[in-house]
mmCIF file of C-alpha atoms in Angstrom:
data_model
loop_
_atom_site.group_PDB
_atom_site.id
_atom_site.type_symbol
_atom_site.label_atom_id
_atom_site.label_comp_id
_atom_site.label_asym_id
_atom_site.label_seq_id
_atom_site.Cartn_x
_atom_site.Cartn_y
_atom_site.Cartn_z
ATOM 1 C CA UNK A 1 0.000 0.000 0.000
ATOM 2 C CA UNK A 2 2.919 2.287 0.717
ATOM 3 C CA UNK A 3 4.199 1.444 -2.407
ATOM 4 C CA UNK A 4 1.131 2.810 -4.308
ATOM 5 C CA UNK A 5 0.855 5.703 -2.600
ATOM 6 C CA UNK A 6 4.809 6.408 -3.090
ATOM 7 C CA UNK A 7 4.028 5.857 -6.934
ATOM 8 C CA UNK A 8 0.899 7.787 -6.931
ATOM 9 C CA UNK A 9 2.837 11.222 -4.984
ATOM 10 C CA UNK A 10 5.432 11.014 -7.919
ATOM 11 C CA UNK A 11 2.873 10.672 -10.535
ATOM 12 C CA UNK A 12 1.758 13.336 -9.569
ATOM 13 C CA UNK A 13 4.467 15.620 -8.511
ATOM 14 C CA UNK A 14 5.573 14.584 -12.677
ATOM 15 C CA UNK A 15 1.973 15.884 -13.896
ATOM 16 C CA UNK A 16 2.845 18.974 -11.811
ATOM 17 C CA UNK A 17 5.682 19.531 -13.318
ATOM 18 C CA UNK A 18 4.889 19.258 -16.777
ATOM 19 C CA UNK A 19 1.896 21.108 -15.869
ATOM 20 C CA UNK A 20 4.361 24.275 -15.059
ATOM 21 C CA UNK A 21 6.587 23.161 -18.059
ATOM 22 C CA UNK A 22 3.546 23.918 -20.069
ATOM 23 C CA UNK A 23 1.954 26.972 -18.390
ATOM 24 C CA UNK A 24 5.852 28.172 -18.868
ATOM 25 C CA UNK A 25 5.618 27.123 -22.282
ATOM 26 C CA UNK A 26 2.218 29.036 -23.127
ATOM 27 C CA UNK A 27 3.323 31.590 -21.113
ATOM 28 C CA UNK A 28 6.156 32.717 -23.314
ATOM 29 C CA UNK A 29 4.555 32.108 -26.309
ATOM 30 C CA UNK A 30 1.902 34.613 -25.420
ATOM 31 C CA UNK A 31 4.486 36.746 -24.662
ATOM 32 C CA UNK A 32 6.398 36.525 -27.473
ATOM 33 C CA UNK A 33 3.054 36.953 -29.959
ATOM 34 C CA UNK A 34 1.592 40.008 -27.670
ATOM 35 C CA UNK A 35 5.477 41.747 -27.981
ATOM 36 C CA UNK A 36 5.739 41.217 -31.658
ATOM 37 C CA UNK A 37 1.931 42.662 -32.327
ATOM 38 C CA UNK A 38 3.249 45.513 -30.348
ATOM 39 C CA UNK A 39 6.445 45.605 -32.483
ATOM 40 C CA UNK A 40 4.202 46.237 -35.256
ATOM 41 C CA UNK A 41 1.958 48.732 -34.372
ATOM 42 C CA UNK A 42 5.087 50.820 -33.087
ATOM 43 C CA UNK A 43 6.323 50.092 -36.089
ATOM 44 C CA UNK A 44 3.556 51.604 -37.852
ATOM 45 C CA UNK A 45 2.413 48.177 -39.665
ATOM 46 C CA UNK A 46 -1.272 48.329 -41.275
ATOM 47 C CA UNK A 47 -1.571 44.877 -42.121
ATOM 48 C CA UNK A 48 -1.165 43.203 -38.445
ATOM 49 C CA UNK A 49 -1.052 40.083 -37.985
ATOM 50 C CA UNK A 50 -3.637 38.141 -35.272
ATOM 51 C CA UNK A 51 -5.148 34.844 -35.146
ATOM 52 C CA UNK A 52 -8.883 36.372 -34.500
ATOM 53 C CA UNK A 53 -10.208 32.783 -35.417
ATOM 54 C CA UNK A 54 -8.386 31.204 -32.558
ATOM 55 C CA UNK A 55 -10.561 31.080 -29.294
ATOM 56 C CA UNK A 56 -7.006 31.717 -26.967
ATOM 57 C CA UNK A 57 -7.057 34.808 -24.519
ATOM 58 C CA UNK A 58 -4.126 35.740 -27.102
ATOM 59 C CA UNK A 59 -6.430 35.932 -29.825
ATOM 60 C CA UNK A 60 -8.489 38.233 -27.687
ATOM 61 C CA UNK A 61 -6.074 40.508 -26.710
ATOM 62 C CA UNK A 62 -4.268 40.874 -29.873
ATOM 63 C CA UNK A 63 -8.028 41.435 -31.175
ATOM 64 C CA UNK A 64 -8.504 44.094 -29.039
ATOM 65 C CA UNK A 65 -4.715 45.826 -29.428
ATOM 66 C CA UNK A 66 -6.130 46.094 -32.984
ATOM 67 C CA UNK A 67 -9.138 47.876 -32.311
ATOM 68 C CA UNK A 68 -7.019 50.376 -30.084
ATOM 69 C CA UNK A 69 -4.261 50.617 -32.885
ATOM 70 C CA UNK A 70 -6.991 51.705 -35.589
ATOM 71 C CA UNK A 71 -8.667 54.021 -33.369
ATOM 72 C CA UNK A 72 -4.805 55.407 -32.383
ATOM 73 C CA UNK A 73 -4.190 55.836 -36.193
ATOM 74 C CA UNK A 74 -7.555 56.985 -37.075
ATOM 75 C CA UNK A 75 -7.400 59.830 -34.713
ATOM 76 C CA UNK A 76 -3.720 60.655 -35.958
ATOM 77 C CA UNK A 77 -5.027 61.182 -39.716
ATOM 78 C CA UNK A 78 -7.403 63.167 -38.162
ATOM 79 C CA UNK A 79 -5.086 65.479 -36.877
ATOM 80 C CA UNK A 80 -2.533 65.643 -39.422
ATOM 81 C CA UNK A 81 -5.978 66.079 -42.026
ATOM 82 C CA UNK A 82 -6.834 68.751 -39.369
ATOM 83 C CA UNK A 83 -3.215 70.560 -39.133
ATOM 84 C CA UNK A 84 -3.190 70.721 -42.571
ATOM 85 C CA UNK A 85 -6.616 72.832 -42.993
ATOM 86 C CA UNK A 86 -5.415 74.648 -40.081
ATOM 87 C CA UNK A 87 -2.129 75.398 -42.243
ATOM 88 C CA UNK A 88 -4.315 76.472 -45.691
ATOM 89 C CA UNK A 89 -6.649 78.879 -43.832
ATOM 90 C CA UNK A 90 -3.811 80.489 -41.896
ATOM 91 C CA UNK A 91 -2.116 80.760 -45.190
ATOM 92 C CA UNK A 92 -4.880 82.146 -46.738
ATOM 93 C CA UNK A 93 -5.706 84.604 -43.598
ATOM 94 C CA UNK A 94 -2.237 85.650 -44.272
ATOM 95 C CA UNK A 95 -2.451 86.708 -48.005
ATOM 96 C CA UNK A 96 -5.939 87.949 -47.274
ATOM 97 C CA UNK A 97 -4.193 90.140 -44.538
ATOM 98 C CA UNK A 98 -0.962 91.271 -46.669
ATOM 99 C CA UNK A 99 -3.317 93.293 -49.194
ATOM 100 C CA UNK A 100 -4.951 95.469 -47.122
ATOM 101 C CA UNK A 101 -1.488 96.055 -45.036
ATOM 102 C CA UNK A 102 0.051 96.989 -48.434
ATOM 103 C CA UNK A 103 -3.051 99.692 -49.416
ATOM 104 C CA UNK A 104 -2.761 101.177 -45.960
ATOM 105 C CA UNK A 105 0.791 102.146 -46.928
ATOM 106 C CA UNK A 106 0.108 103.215 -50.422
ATOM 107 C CA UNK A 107 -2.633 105.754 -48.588
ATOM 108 C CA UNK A 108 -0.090 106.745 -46.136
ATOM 109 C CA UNK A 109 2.606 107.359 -48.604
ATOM 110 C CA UNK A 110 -0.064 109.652 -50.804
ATOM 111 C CA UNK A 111 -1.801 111.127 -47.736
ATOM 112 C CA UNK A 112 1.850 112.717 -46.961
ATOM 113 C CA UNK A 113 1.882 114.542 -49.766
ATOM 114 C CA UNK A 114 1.784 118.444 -49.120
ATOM 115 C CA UNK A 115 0.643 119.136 -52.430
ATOM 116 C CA UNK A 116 -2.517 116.553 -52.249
ATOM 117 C CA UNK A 117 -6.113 118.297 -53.041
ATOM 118 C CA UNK A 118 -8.443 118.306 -49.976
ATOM 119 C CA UNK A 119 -11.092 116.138 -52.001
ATOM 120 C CA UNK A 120 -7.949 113.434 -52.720
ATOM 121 C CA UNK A 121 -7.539 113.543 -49.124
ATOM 122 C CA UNK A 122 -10.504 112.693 -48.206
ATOM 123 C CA UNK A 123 -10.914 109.992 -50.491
ATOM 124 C CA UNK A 124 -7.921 108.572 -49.633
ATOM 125 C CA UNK A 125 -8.773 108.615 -46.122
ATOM 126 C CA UNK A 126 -12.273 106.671 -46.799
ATOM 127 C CA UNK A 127 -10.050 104.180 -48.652
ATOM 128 C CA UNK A 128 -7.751 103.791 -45.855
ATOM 129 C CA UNK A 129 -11.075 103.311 -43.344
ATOM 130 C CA UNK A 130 -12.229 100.525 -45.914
ATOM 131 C CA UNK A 131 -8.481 99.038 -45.665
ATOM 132 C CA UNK A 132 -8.988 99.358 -41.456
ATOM 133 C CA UNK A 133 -12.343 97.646 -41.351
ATOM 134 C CA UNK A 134 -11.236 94.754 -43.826
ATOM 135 C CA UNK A 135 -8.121 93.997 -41.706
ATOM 136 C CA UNK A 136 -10.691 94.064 -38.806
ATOM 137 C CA UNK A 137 -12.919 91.767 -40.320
ATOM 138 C CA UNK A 138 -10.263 89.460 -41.239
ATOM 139 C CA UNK A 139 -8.550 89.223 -37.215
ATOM 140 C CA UNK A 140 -12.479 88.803 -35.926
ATOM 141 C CA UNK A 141 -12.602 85.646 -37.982
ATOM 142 C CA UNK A 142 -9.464 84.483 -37.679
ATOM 143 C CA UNK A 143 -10.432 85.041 -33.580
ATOM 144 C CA UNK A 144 -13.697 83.359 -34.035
ATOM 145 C CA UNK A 145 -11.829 80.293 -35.988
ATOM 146 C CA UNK A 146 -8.987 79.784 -33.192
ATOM 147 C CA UNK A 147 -11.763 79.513 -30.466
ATOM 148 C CA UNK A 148 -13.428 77.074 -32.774
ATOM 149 C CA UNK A 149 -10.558 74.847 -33.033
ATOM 150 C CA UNK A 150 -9.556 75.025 -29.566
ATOM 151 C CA UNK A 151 -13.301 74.460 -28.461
ATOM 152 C CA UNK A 152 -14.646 77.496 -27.041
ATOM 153 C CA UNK A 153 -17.051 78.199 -29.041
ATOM 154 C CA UNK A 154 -19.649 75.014 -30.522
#
């Protein structure tokens, strides 16, 4: 009887073993697959490679890395899509800008002319008011716009 119960304890203390030689062995290999899906979504990789149809927690997490990788790069087209509209309109805000800058100092130069007729003058001068409000119109919406994309205003 001792005898079977001697053979029995090592039978079992060999099944525990190679039960830790194989949690060990799963272990690693789920380390190894979860580090190299990581590797390439740092990596920048669109075409990742997971074993969705496998029913192994693995499978599952790698599943869900994906969903967090797409929603990761969707949001960084987003912004770069978004910088670069941001870039055009300042651009354009900028030319729109230069123009009126550049008629305020053709007025100037004429309107410091001694010899300029009174009614020239005054033209001038409503010109140069035009100019004034145009540059102000331009700086409210380019105010208005900033608050927008920082989220100030809805």
């Amino acid at each position: 009887m001792s005898d079977l119960l001697f053979y029995i304890g090592c039978a079992m203390i060999i099944c525990a073993i190679a039960g830790a030689i194989l949690l060990r062995w799963y272990l690693v290999t789920y380390t190894k697959r979860l580090l190299h899906c990581l590797d390439e979504m740092i990596a920048g990789k669109s075409d990742l490679t997971i074993g969705e149809e496998e029913e192994l927690l693995m499978a599952k997490v790698e599943v869900k890395l994906r969903q967090l990788y797409e929603g990761l790069r969707q949001e960084k087209e987003q912004t770069q899509r978004d910088r670069e509209s941001l870039k055009s309109t300042i651009s354009d805000i900028s030319h729109q800008v230069k123009t009126p800058i550049t008629n305020i100092r053709i007025y100037q130069g004429l309107l410091s002319r001694d010899d300029l007729p009174l009614e020239h003058r005054r033209e001038f001068l409503r010109q140069l008011e035009s100019q004034v409000d145009r540059l102000d119109a331009l700086m409210e919406s380019m105010i208005r716009m900033s608050r927008i994309e920082v989220g100030i205003v809805q």
